[in-house]
Short mmCIF file of C-alpha atoms and ligand atoms in Angstrom, two decimals:
data_model
loop_
_atom_site.label_atom_id
_atom_site.label_comp_id
_atom_site.label_asym_id
_atom_site.label_seq_id
_atom_site.Cartn_x
_atom_site.Cartn_y
_atom_site.Cartn_z
CA UNK A 1 -3.65 4.93 -17.19
CA UNK A 2 -5.38 2.32 -15.09
CA UNK A 3 -8.99 1.22 -15.00
CA UNK A 4 -10.06 1.21 -18.63
CA UNK A 5 -11.25 -2.32 -17.89
CA UNK A 6 -12.48 -3.50 -14.49
CA UNK A 7 -13.21 -7.17 -13.81
CA UNK A 8 -15.70 -7.47 -10.96
CA UNK A 9 -16.27 -10.51 -8.78
CA UNK A 10 -18.60 -11.16 -5.88
CA UNK A 11 -16.11 -13.51 -4.27
CA UNK A 12 -12.65 -14.77 -5.26
CA UNK A 13 -9.61 -16.04 -3.43
CA UNK A 14 -7.45 -12.96 -3.94
CA UNK A 15 -7.49 -10.22 -6.56
CA UNK A 16 -3.68 -10.33 -6.71
CA UNK A 17 -3.79 -14.07 -7.27
CA UNK A 18 -6.41 -13.70 -10.01
CA UNK A 19 -4.13 -11.38 -11.97
CA UNK A 20 -1.15 -13.69 -11.45
CA UNK A 21 -3.16 -16.58 -12.92
CA UNK A 22 -4.51 -14.61 -15.90
CA UNK A 23 -1.52 -12.56 -17.01
CA UNK A 24 -1.80 -13.53 -20.65
CA UNK A 25 -5.44 -12.44 -20.86
CA UNK A 26 -4.99 -9.11 -19.13
CA UNK A 27 -3.78 -5.76 -20.40
CA UNK A 28 -1.73 -3.01 -18.86
CA UNK A 29 -3.85 -1.08 -16.35
CA UNK A 30 -6.63 -3.65 -15.98
CA UNK A 31 -8.25 -3.79 -12.55
CA UNK A 32 -9.67 -6.77 -10.69
CA UNK A 33 -12.21 -5.95 -7.99
CA UNK A 34 -13.86 -8.31 -5.52
CA UNK A 35 -16.57 -7.72 -2.94
CA UNK A 36 -15.10 -10.47 -0.82
CA UNK A 37 -11.83 -12.46 -0.78
CA UNK A 38 -11.48 -15.93 0.67
CA UNK A 39 -7.69 -15.94 0.69
CA UNK A 40 -6.65 -12.29 0.83
CA UNK A 41 -2.94 -11.77 1.26
CA UNK A 42 -1.00 -9.11 3.08
CA UNK A 43 2.68 -8.29 3.21
CA UNK A 44 5.20 -10.62 4.84
CA UNK A 45 2.96 -13.63 4.18
CA UNK A 46 0.18 -12.33 6.40
CA UNK A 47 -3.43 -13.00 5.60
CA UNK A 48 -5.73 -10.09 4.80
CA UNK A 49 -9.12 -10.93 6.22
CA UNK A 50 -11.57 -9.76 3.56
CA UNK A 51 -15.26 -9.79 4.52
CA UNK A 52 -17.88 -8.11 2.34
CA UNK A 53 -18.11 -4.32 2.79
CA UNK A 54 -14.52 -3.23 2.35
CA UNK A 55 -12.64 -2.47 -0.85
CA UNK A 56 -10.37 -5.12 -2.37
CA UNK A 57 -8.79 -4.62 -5.76
CA UNK A 58 -5.60 -5.09 -7.72
CA UNK A 59 -4.26 -3.61 -10.89
CA UNK A 60 -1.86 -4.96 -13.44
CA UNK A 61 1.05 -2.95 -14.77
CA UNK A 62 2.93 -4.41 -17.68
CA UNK A 63 6.17 -2.49 -17.19
CA UNK A 64 9.79 -3.42 -17.70
CA UNK A 65 11.53 -2.16 -14.63
CA UNK A 66 14.61 -2.59 -12.57
CA UNK A 67 14.16 -3.62 -8.99
CA UNK A 68 15.08 -0.19 -7.66
CA UNK A 69 12.25 1.43 -9.66
CA UNK A 70 9.63 -0.61 -7.87
CA UNK A 71 9.44 1.74 -4.92
CA UNK A 72 8.23 4.50 -7.26
CA UNK A 73 5.00 2.57 -7.81
CA UNK A 74 4.64 1.92 -4.17
CA UNK A 75 4.95 5.65 -3.45
CA UNK A 76 2.55 6.51 -6.26
CA UNK A 77 -0.07 4.04 -5.04
CA UNK A 78 0.26 5.26 -1.45
CA UNK A 79 -0.27 8.87 -2.53
CA UNK A 80 -3.24 7.90 -4.68
CA UNK A 81 -4.81 6.24 -1.62
CA UNK A 82 -4.09 9.32 0.53
CA UNK A 83 -5.67 11.58 -2.13
CA UNK A 84 -8.69 9.29 -2.44
CA UNK A 85 -9.30 9.46 1.31
CA UNK A 86 -8.97 13.27 1.19
CA UNK A 87 -12.00 13.31 -1.11
CA UNK A 88 -13.97 12.03 1.90
CA UNK A 89 -12.26 14.53 4.20
CA UNK A 90 -10.23 11.74 5.72
CA UNK A 91 -6.68 12.81 6.44
CA UNK A 92 -4.41 9.81 6.54
CA UNK A 93 -0.65 9.39 6.64
CA UNK A 94 1.73 6.86 5.19
CA UNK A 95 3.51 4.58 7.59
CA UNK A 96 6.72 3.52 5.88
CA UNK A 97 6.82 1.74 3.60
CA UNK A 98 3.17 1.60 2.63
CA UNK A 99 0.59 1.27 5.34
CA UNK A 100 -2.01 3.97 5.33
CA UNK A 101 -2.85 5.05 8.84
CA UNK A 102 -4.88 7.49 10.87
CA UNK A 103 -3.63 8.12 14.38
CA UNK A 104 -1.66 4.87 14.27
CA UNK A 105 -4.67 2.87 13.14
CA UNK A 106 -4.48 1.16 9.78
CA UNK A 107 -7.12 2.08 7.20
CA UNK A 108 -5.47 0.61 4.09
CA UNK A 109 -2.69 -1.70 3.03
CA UNK A 110 -0.84 -2.16 -0.25
CA UNK A 111 0.79 -5.33 -1.53
CA UNK A 112 3.04 -5.14 -4.59
CA UNK A 113 4.05 -8.34 -6.30
CA UNK A 114 6.24 -8.81 -9.36
CA UNK A 115 7.76 -11.59 -11.40
CA UNK A 116 11.32 -11.41 -10.24
CA UNK A 117 13.90 -9.51 -8.39
CA UNK A 118 16.27 -7.90 -10.88
CA UNK A 119 14.50 -7.48 -14.18
CA UNK A 120 10.84 -6.88 -13.54
CA UNK A 121 8.34 -7.45 -16.35
CA UNK A 122 5.11 -6.71 -14.55
CA UNK A 123 3.68 -5.49 -11.30
CA UNK A 124 0.53 -6.47 -9.48
CA UNK A 125 -0.52 -3.79 -7.06
CA UNK A 126 -3.16 -4.96 -4.59
CA UNK A 127 -4.95 -2.55 -2.30
CA UNK A 128 -7.28 -3.19 0.59
CA UNK A 129 -9.17 -0.30 2.17
CA UNK A 130 -11.34 -0.66 5.27
CA UNK A 131 -14.69 0.83 4.37
CA UNK A 132 -17.76 -0.58 6.13
CA UNK A 133 -16.22 -2.95 8.66
CA UNK A 134 -16.40 -1.57 12.17
CA UNK A 135 -15.42 -4.51 14.33
CA UNK A 136 -12.22 -6.00 13.06
CA UNK A 137 -11.64 -9.71 13.08
CA UNK A 138 -7.96 -9.26 12.41
CA UNK A 139 -6.57 -8.36 15.79
CA UNK A 140 -3.01 -8.04 14.53
CA UNK A 141 -3.68 -4.52 13.39
CA UNK A 142 -5.14 -1.67 15.22
CA UNK A 143 -7.59 -0.88 12.44
CA UNK A 144 -10.05 1.82 11.48
CA UNK A 145 -12.55 2.21 8.63
CA UNK A 146 -14.48 4.85 6.70
CA UNK A 147 -17.58 3.89 8.68
CA UNK A 148 -15.79 4.34 12.00
CA UNK A 149 -14.81 7.83 10.88
CA UNK A 150 -17.78 9.02 8.83
CA UNK A 151 -20.50 7.14 10.71
CA UNK A 152 -22.19 6.10 7.47
CA UNK A 153 -21.91 3.37 4.86
CA UNK A 154 -19.89 4.10 1.74
CA UNK A 155 -19.99 2.05 -1.47
CA UNK A 156 -16.56 0.45 -2.01
CA UNK A 157 -17.02 0.88 -5.79
CA UNK A 158 -17.30 4.66 -5.39
CA UNK A 159 -14.01 4.62 -3.50
CA UNK A 160 -12.45 2.53 -6.27
CA UNK A 161 -13.57 5.04 -8.91
CA UNK A 162 -12.04 7.88 -6.94
CA UNK A 163 -8.84 5.89 -6.52
CA UNK A 164 -8.62 5.36 -10.29
CA UNK A 165 -9.06 9.09 -10.80
CA UNK A 166 -6.44 9.94 -8.17
CA UNK A 167 -3.93 7.45 -9.56
CA UNK A 168 -4.40 8.61 -13.14
CA UNK A 169 -4.01 12.25 -12.10
CA UNK A 170 -0.47 11.58 -10.89
CA UNK A 171 2.21 11.81 -13.56
CA UNK A 172 5.96 12.35 -13.96
CA UNK A 173 5.54 15.99 -12.98
CA UNK A 174 3.78 15.14 -9.75
CA UNK A 175 6.94 15.01 -7.61
CA UNK A 176 5.96 11.61 -6.28
CA UNK A 177 8.93 11.30 -3.91
CA UNK A 178 8.35 14.74 -2.38
CA UNK A 179 4.65 13.98 -1.92
CA UNK A 180 5.50 10.64 -0.35
CA UNK A 181 7.91 12.20 2.15
CA UNK A 182 5.43 14.98 2.92
CA UNK A 183 2.73 12.43 3.73
CA UNK A 184 4.82 10.14 5.91
CA UNK A 185 3.80 10.00 9.52
CA UNK A 186 6.05 11.87 11.84
CA UNK A 187 5.84 9.53 14.79
CA UNK A 188 8.02 6.94 13.20
CA UNK A 189 11.33 8.41 14.24
CA UNK A 190 12.93 5.47 15.93
CA UNK A 191 12.84 1.83 14.94
CA UNK A 192 14.03 -1.42 16.34
CA UNK A 193 15.88 -3.47 13.76
CA UNK A 194 17.70 -6.74 14.55
CA UNK A 195 17.31 -5.99 18.24
CA UNK A 196 18.97 -2.60 18.06
CA UNK A 197 17.41 0.81 18.20
CA UNK A 198 18.07 3.28 15.41
CA UNK A 199 17.01 6.76 14.49
CA UNK A 200 15.39 6.98 11.08
CA UNK A 201 17.66 9.33 9.21
CA UNK A 202 16.38 9.33 5.67
CA UNK A 203 14.24 7.43 3.21
CA UNK A 204 15.83 7.33 -0.23
CA UNK A 205 14.08 7.49 -3.60
CA UNK A 206 14.60 3.78 -4.14
CA UNK A 207 12.89 3.04 -0.83
CA UNK A 208 15.95 2.16 1.19
CA UNK A 209 15.93 3.51 4.70
CA UNK A 210 19.00 4.98 6.32
CA UNK A 211 19.18 4.11 10.00
CA UNK A 212 21.67 5.52 12.46
CA UNK A 213 22.62 4.99 16.06
CA UNK A 214 25.70 6.02 18.00
CA UNK A 215 27.61 3.00 16.71
CA UNK A 216 26.36 2.28 13.18
CA UNK A 217 24.81 3.70 10.08
CA UNK A 218 22.98 1.12 8.01
CA UNK A 219 20.98 1.13 4.83
CA UNK A 220 18.09 -1.32 4.77
CA UNK A 221 15.88 -2.33 1.86
CA UNK A 222 12.19 -1.76 2.51
CA UNK A 223 11.13 -5.25 1.57
CA UNK A 224 13.83 -6.92 3.64
CA UNK A 225 12.69 -4.97 6.60
CA UNK A 226 10.33 -6.26 9.19
CA UNK A 227 11.15 -3.99 12.02
CA UNK A 228 8.93 -3.21 14.91
CA UNK A 229 8.48 0.46 15.30
CA UNK A 230 8.92 2.51 18.38
CA UNK A 231 6.81 5.55 18.24
CA UNK A 232 8.04 8.79 19.68
CA UNK A 233 5.45 11.25 20.76
C1 BTN B 1 -0.72 -5.24 3.83
O1 BTN B 1 -0.25 -6.23 4.40
O2 BTN B 1 -0.82 -4.16 4.42
C2 BTN B 1 -1.16 -5.32 2.39
C3 BTN B 1 -2.59 -5.73 2.27
C4 BTN B 1 -3.08 -5.81 0.85
C5 BTN B 1 -4.47 -6.37 0.75
C6 BTN B 1 -5.01 -6.30 -0.66
S1 BTN B 1 -6.74 -6.61 -0.73
C7 BTN B 1 -6.68 -6.70 -2.46
C8 BTN B 1 -5.39 -7.41 -2.82
N1 BTN B 1 -5.59 -8.84 -2.86
C9 BTN B 1 -4.90 -9.47 -1.90
O3 BTN B 1 -4.91 -10.70 -1.70
N2 BTN B 1 -4.21 -8.60 -1.18
C10 BTN B 1 -4.39 -7.24 -1.67
#
């Protein structure tokens, strides 16, 4: 269960960072929400520009895990975002490993941080969803928001409440992996990795991706991977 306690801020550096700094005061499932972040972080050391109007939050999971179980939470969070958007009739897809996209435009991003590599004691799952921004300052991404799609303002807190519901509805019986695969976008069939082009063959339950070309078959860890995708139509 997440969300029994929600800490709300008008403005902080980063909701992930707040949790990291206050681990001893926080409990399993606590959420930190901010209307604005001054130092929002994305994956691969990118910044996540966080003006007022979008949704920025993180939740704390006090779980003892092995590294290969981490992907489960990433899948679960991605599906919870997809299901939240469905409640607004927004049909999004997951771009491996965990961008949430609509027609190749990014509507949400997920950043998972943990204490170590092998034996994990906690997870911080940070989620940013584009809600009321319509002109994006971050030109790195081709981005899209609720407002672009619905042509009206939506309260980020309402979206957070629906996310909490969606996340808590998922359990061990929810076939998380199957749902994740079902919601992956189908364009991402070929990728460029270390200057070579591969077909995406399979994504395994632990998140590793099996890539094949006529010479090699390789298995790559999702967090080691910063490949640039080639989209097939
Ligand atoms: C990505 O690169 O796609 C992940 C973006 C994650 C952004 C969210 S916003 C709330 C939380 N706090 C942060 O500093 N980052 C995450």
